[in-house]
Coordinates of C-alpha atoms in Angstrom, one line a residue:
Chain Z
E27 CA -20.1 52.1 0.9
T28 CA -19.3 50.7 -2.8
G29 CA -18.3 52.3 -6.0
V30 CA -17.9 56.1 -5.7
T31 CA -19.3 58.6 -3.0
Q32 CA -19.0 62.3 -3.1
T33 CA -20.2 64.2 -0.1
P34 CA -22.1 67.0 0.4
R35 CA -24.6 66.1 -2.6
H36 CA -25.8 69.8 -2.4
L37 CA -24.0 73.0 -1.3
V38 CA -25.2 76.2 -1.2
M39 CA -22.5 79.0 -0.7
G40 CA -21.8 82.7 -1.1
M41 CA -19.0 84.4 -3.0
T42 CA -16.7 84.6 0.2
N43 CA -16.9 81.4 1.6
K44 CA -14.3 78.6 1.4
K45 CA -16.1 74.9 1.2
S46 CA -14.4 71.6 0.2
L47 CA -16.1 68.7 -2.0
K48 CA -15.0 65.2 -1.0
C49 CA -14.8 62.0 -3.1
E50 CA -13.8 58.4 -2.2
Q51 CA -13.5 55.5 -4.4
H52 CA -13.8 51.9 -3.2
L53 CA -13.0 50.5 -6.3
G54 CA -8.9 50.2 -6.1
H55 CA -8.3 52.2 -8.9
N56 CA -5.2 54.7 -9.3
A57 CA -6.7 57.4 -11.4
M58 CA -9.4 60.3 -10.2
Y59 CA -11.1 63.0 -12.0
W60 CA -13.1 66.0 -11.2
Y61 CA -15.8 67.0 -14.1
K62 CA -18.0 70.0 -14.3
Q63 CA -21.1 69.6 -16.0
S64 CA -23.2 72.6 -16.6
A65 CA -26.8 73.1 -18.1
K66 CA -26.4 72.9 -22.0
K67 CA -22.5 72.2 -22.2
P68 CA -20.2 69.0 -22.5
L69 CA -18.8 67.6 -19.8
E70 CA -15.7 69.3 -18.6
L71 CA -12.9 67.6 -17.4
M72 CA -11.0 69.8 -14.5
F73 CA -8.3 67.7 -13.1
V74 CA -6.7 64.8 -13.5
Y75 CA -5.0 62.9 -10.8
S76 CA -2.9 59.5 -11.6
L77 CA -1.0 57.4 -9.0
E78 CA -1.7 60.3 -6.6
E79 CA 0.1 63.0 -9.0
R80 CA -1.8 66.1 -10.8
V81 CA -1.4 65.2 -14.7
E82 CA -3.8 67.6 -16.1
N83 CA -5.2 70.9 -15.1
N84 CA -7.3 71.7 -18.2
S85 CA -7.0 75.6 -17.3
V86 CA -9.2 75.5 -14.6
P87 CA -9.1 79.1 -12.3
S88 CA -7.3 79.3 -9.3
R89 CA -10.5 79.2 -6.9
F90 CA -10.8 75.8 -7.4
S91 CA -7.7 73.5 -5.8
P92 CA -7.7 70.0 -6.0
E93 CA -6.0 67.9 -3.2
C94 CA -5.3 64.2 -3.5
P95 CA -4.1 62.8 -0.5
N96 CA -4.1 59.1 -1.2
S97 CA -5.4 57.0 -4.1
S98 CA -9.0 56.8 -2.6
H99 CA -9.5 60.2 -1.7
L100 CA -10.0 63.6 -3.9
F101 CA -10.9 66.7 -2.4
L102 CA -11.8 70.0 -4.3
H103 CA -11.4 73.2 -2.5
L104 CA -13.4 76.1 -3.4
H105 CA -12.7 79.8 -2.4
T106 CA -14.4 83.5 -3.8
L107 CA -16.2 81.5 -6.2
Q108 CA -18.5 83.3 -8.9
P109 CA -22.3 82.5 -9.7
E110 CA -21.3 80.8 -12.9
D111 CA -19.3 78.2 -11.0
S112 CA -23.0 77.0 -10.1
A113 CA -23.0 73.3 -11.6
L114 CA -22.7 69.8 -10.8
Y115 CA -19.2 68.7 -9.9
L116 CA -18.4 64.9 -10.6
C117 CA -15.8 62.8 -9.5
A118 CA -14.5 59.8 -11.2
S119 CA -12.1 56.9 -11.0
S120 CA -10.3 54.6 -13.2
Q121 CA -7.7 52.4 -13.7
V122 CA -4.9 53.7 -15.7
S123 CA -5.1 51.6 -19.0
P124 CA -5.8 52.3 -22.4
S125 CA -9.7 51.3 -22.1
G126 CA -9.9 52.6 -18.5
E127 CA -13.7 52.7 -18.1
K128 CA -14.6 55.4 -15.5
Y129 CA -17.0 55.2 -12.5
F130 CA -18.9 58.2 -11.7
G131 CA -19.9 59.2 -8.3
P132 CA -23.4 61.1 -7.9
G133 CA -22.1 64.5 -8.1
T134 CA -22.4 67.7 -5.9
R135 CA -24.8 70.2 -6.7
L136 CA -23.4 73.4 -6.1
T137 CA -25.1 76.9 -6.2
V138 CA -23.1 80.3 -5.6
T139 CA -25.1 82.9 -4.4
Chain M
A15 CA -7.9 65.8 -32.2
Q16 CA -10.6 63.4 -31.1
S17 CA -14.6 64.6 -31.1
V18 CA -17.5 63.2 -30.4
T19 CA -21.1 64.3 -31.8
Q20 CA -24.6 63.7 -30.7
L21 CA -26.7 65.1 -33.4
D22 CA -30.0 65.0 -31.4
S23 CA -30.2 66.9 -28.3
Q24 CA -33.5 65.3 -27.6
V25 CA -35.3 62.3 -28.6
P26 CA -38.9 61.9 -28.3
V27 CA -40.4 58.4 -28.2
F28 CA -43.5 56.7 -27.4
E29 CA -43.2 54.0 -24.6
E30 CA -42.8 50.2 -26.3
A31 CA -41.5 51.8 -29.4
P32 CA -37.9 51.4 -30.6
V33 CA -35.4 54.1 -30.6
E34 CA -31.7 54.8 -31.7
L35 CA -29.5 57.6 -30.4
R36 CA -27.0 58.5 -32.8
C37 CA -23.2 59.2 -32.1
N38 CA -20.2 60.0 -34.8
Y39 CA -16.8 60.2 -33.6
S40 CA -13.6 61.5 -35.1
S41 CA -10.2 60.4 -34.3
S42 CA -6.5 59.8 -35.9
V43 CA -5.9 57.0 -32.9
S44 CA -7.6 53.9 -32.0
V45 CA -10.0 54.5 -29.4
Y46 CA -12.5 52.8 -27.1
L47 CA -16.1 53.6 -27.1
F48 CA -19.0 54.1 -24.1
W49 CA -22.1 55.1 -23.8
Y50 CA -23.1 56.3 -20.1
V51 CA -26.5 57.4 -18.8
Q52 CA -27.4 59.9 -16.3
Y53 CA -30.8 59.9 -14.5
P54 CA -32.1 63.0 -13.1
N55 CA -30.2 64.2 -9.8
Q56 CA -27.6 61.4 -10.5
G57 CA -24.1 60.6 -12.0
L58 CA -23.3 59.0 -15.1
Q59 CA -23.9 55.2 -15.3
L60 CA -21.9 53.4 -17.6
L61 CA -24.6 51.5 -20.3
L62 CA -22.1 49.5 -22.3
K63 CA -18.8 49.8 -23.8
Y64 CA -16.7 48.5 -26.9
L65 CA -13.0 47.6 -26.5
S66 CA -12.7 45.1 -29.5
G67 CA -14.2 42.2 -30.9
S68 CA -17.7 41.8 -31.9
T69 CA -18.8 45.4 -33.2
L70 CA -22.4 44.8 -31.6
V71 CA -22.1 44.9 -28.0
K72 CA -25.1 44.8 -25.4
G73 CA -25.2 46.4 -22.0
I74 CA -27.7 46.9 -19.2
N75 CA -31.3 47.4 -19.5
G76 CA -31.6 46.1 -22.8
F77 CA -29.7 48.8 -24.5
E78 CA -27.2 47.6 -27.5
A79 CA -24.7 49.6 -29.7
E80 CA -23.2 48.9 -32.9
F81 CA -19.7 50.1 -33.9
N82 CA -19.3 50.7 -37.4
K83 CA -15.9 51.7 -38.3
S84 CA -16.5 52.9 -41.4
Q85 CA -19.2 55.4 -40.8
T86 CA -17.1 56.1 -37.6
S87 CA -20.4 55.7 -35.3
F88 CA -21.6 53.9 -32.2
H89 CA -25.4 54.2 -32.3
L90 CA -27.2 53.2 -29.3
R91 CA -30.6 51.3 -29.9
K92 CA -33.2 49.8 -27.8
P93 CA -36.3 47.5 -29.4
S94 CA -38.8 48.7 -26.8
V95 CA -38.4 51.7 -24.5
H96 CA -39.9 52.2 -20.9
I97 CA -40.9 55.2 -19.3
S98 CA -38.1 54.9 -16.8
D99 CA -35.4 54.9 -19.7
T100 CA -36.1 58.4 -19.4
A101 CA -32.8 60.1 -18.8
E102 CA -29.7 61.7 -20.6
Y103 CA -27.6 59.4 -22.7
F104 CA -24.0 60.5 -23.4
C105 CA -21.8 58.9 -26.1
A106 CA -17.9 59.0 -25.4
V107 CA -14.4 58.1 -26.6
S108 CA -11.5 57.3 -24.5
F109 CA -8.0 57.0 -25.8
Y110 CA -4.4 56.7 -24.3
G111 CA -2.7 59.8 -24.2
G112 CA 0.4 60.7 -21.8
A113 CA 0.1 59.8 -18.2
T114 CA -3.5 58.3 -18.1
N115 CA -6.4 57.7 -20.3
K116 CA -8.7 60.7 -21.8
L117 CA -12.4 60.5 -22.2
I118 CA -14.1 62.9 -24.3
F119 CA -17.9 63.3 -24.2
G120 CA -20.4 64.1 -26.6
T121 CA -22.9 66.8 -25.7
G122 CA -25.4 64.6 -24.6
T123 CA -29.0 63.3 -25.9
L124 CA -32.2 63.4 -23.6
L125 CA -34.4 60.4 -24.5
A126 CA -38.1 61.5 -23.4
V127 CA -40.1 58.6 -23.1
Q128 CA -44.1 59.2 -23.2
P129 CA -47.0 57.2 -22.1

């Protein structure tokens, strides 16, 4: 595997379910990110992990819970979601540097029913 | 505060015609500029970037962009588009703030190439 991978690619879940999204980067980067992409809206940065520590949490509801066990893996744990949480969730990684370009995974298309 | 504006939400163009996608930014600090492309049902892919040096940068798939500091613009151009260029294009600015670098995206421009 190369680049940034995400599983699953598609997920349908009910509002009472608990599920997790997984992201893995094979680029040797030291920062990882979760973004939410909804139709007709700019990409929203949700969480940032730098050197395995969460350094940013942009007022994301507690029903989203990130986990970064090491520099290559990032999870997003989901529970009691709402229909408006349906979106494409994108994972990205980068080096922590002033110009650190981000590399994105293919995303997980989440539908909450 | 930093911001990115992509005024055109959609740009229709015929195949083999030239195209320009506009991007303007606002920032009180030095920034780095990027264009990303998103094909249907895929993640974002880096097209090109401006970090320093020559203001004309070339990217993949025949795209290029010019950094204009006085006009705070970073427009994307291609002299002749193909059907396969149909996708959403995002302009972004990056700056170093705190513990990591931050990337702010514009709202995207859908390039619709027609035969």
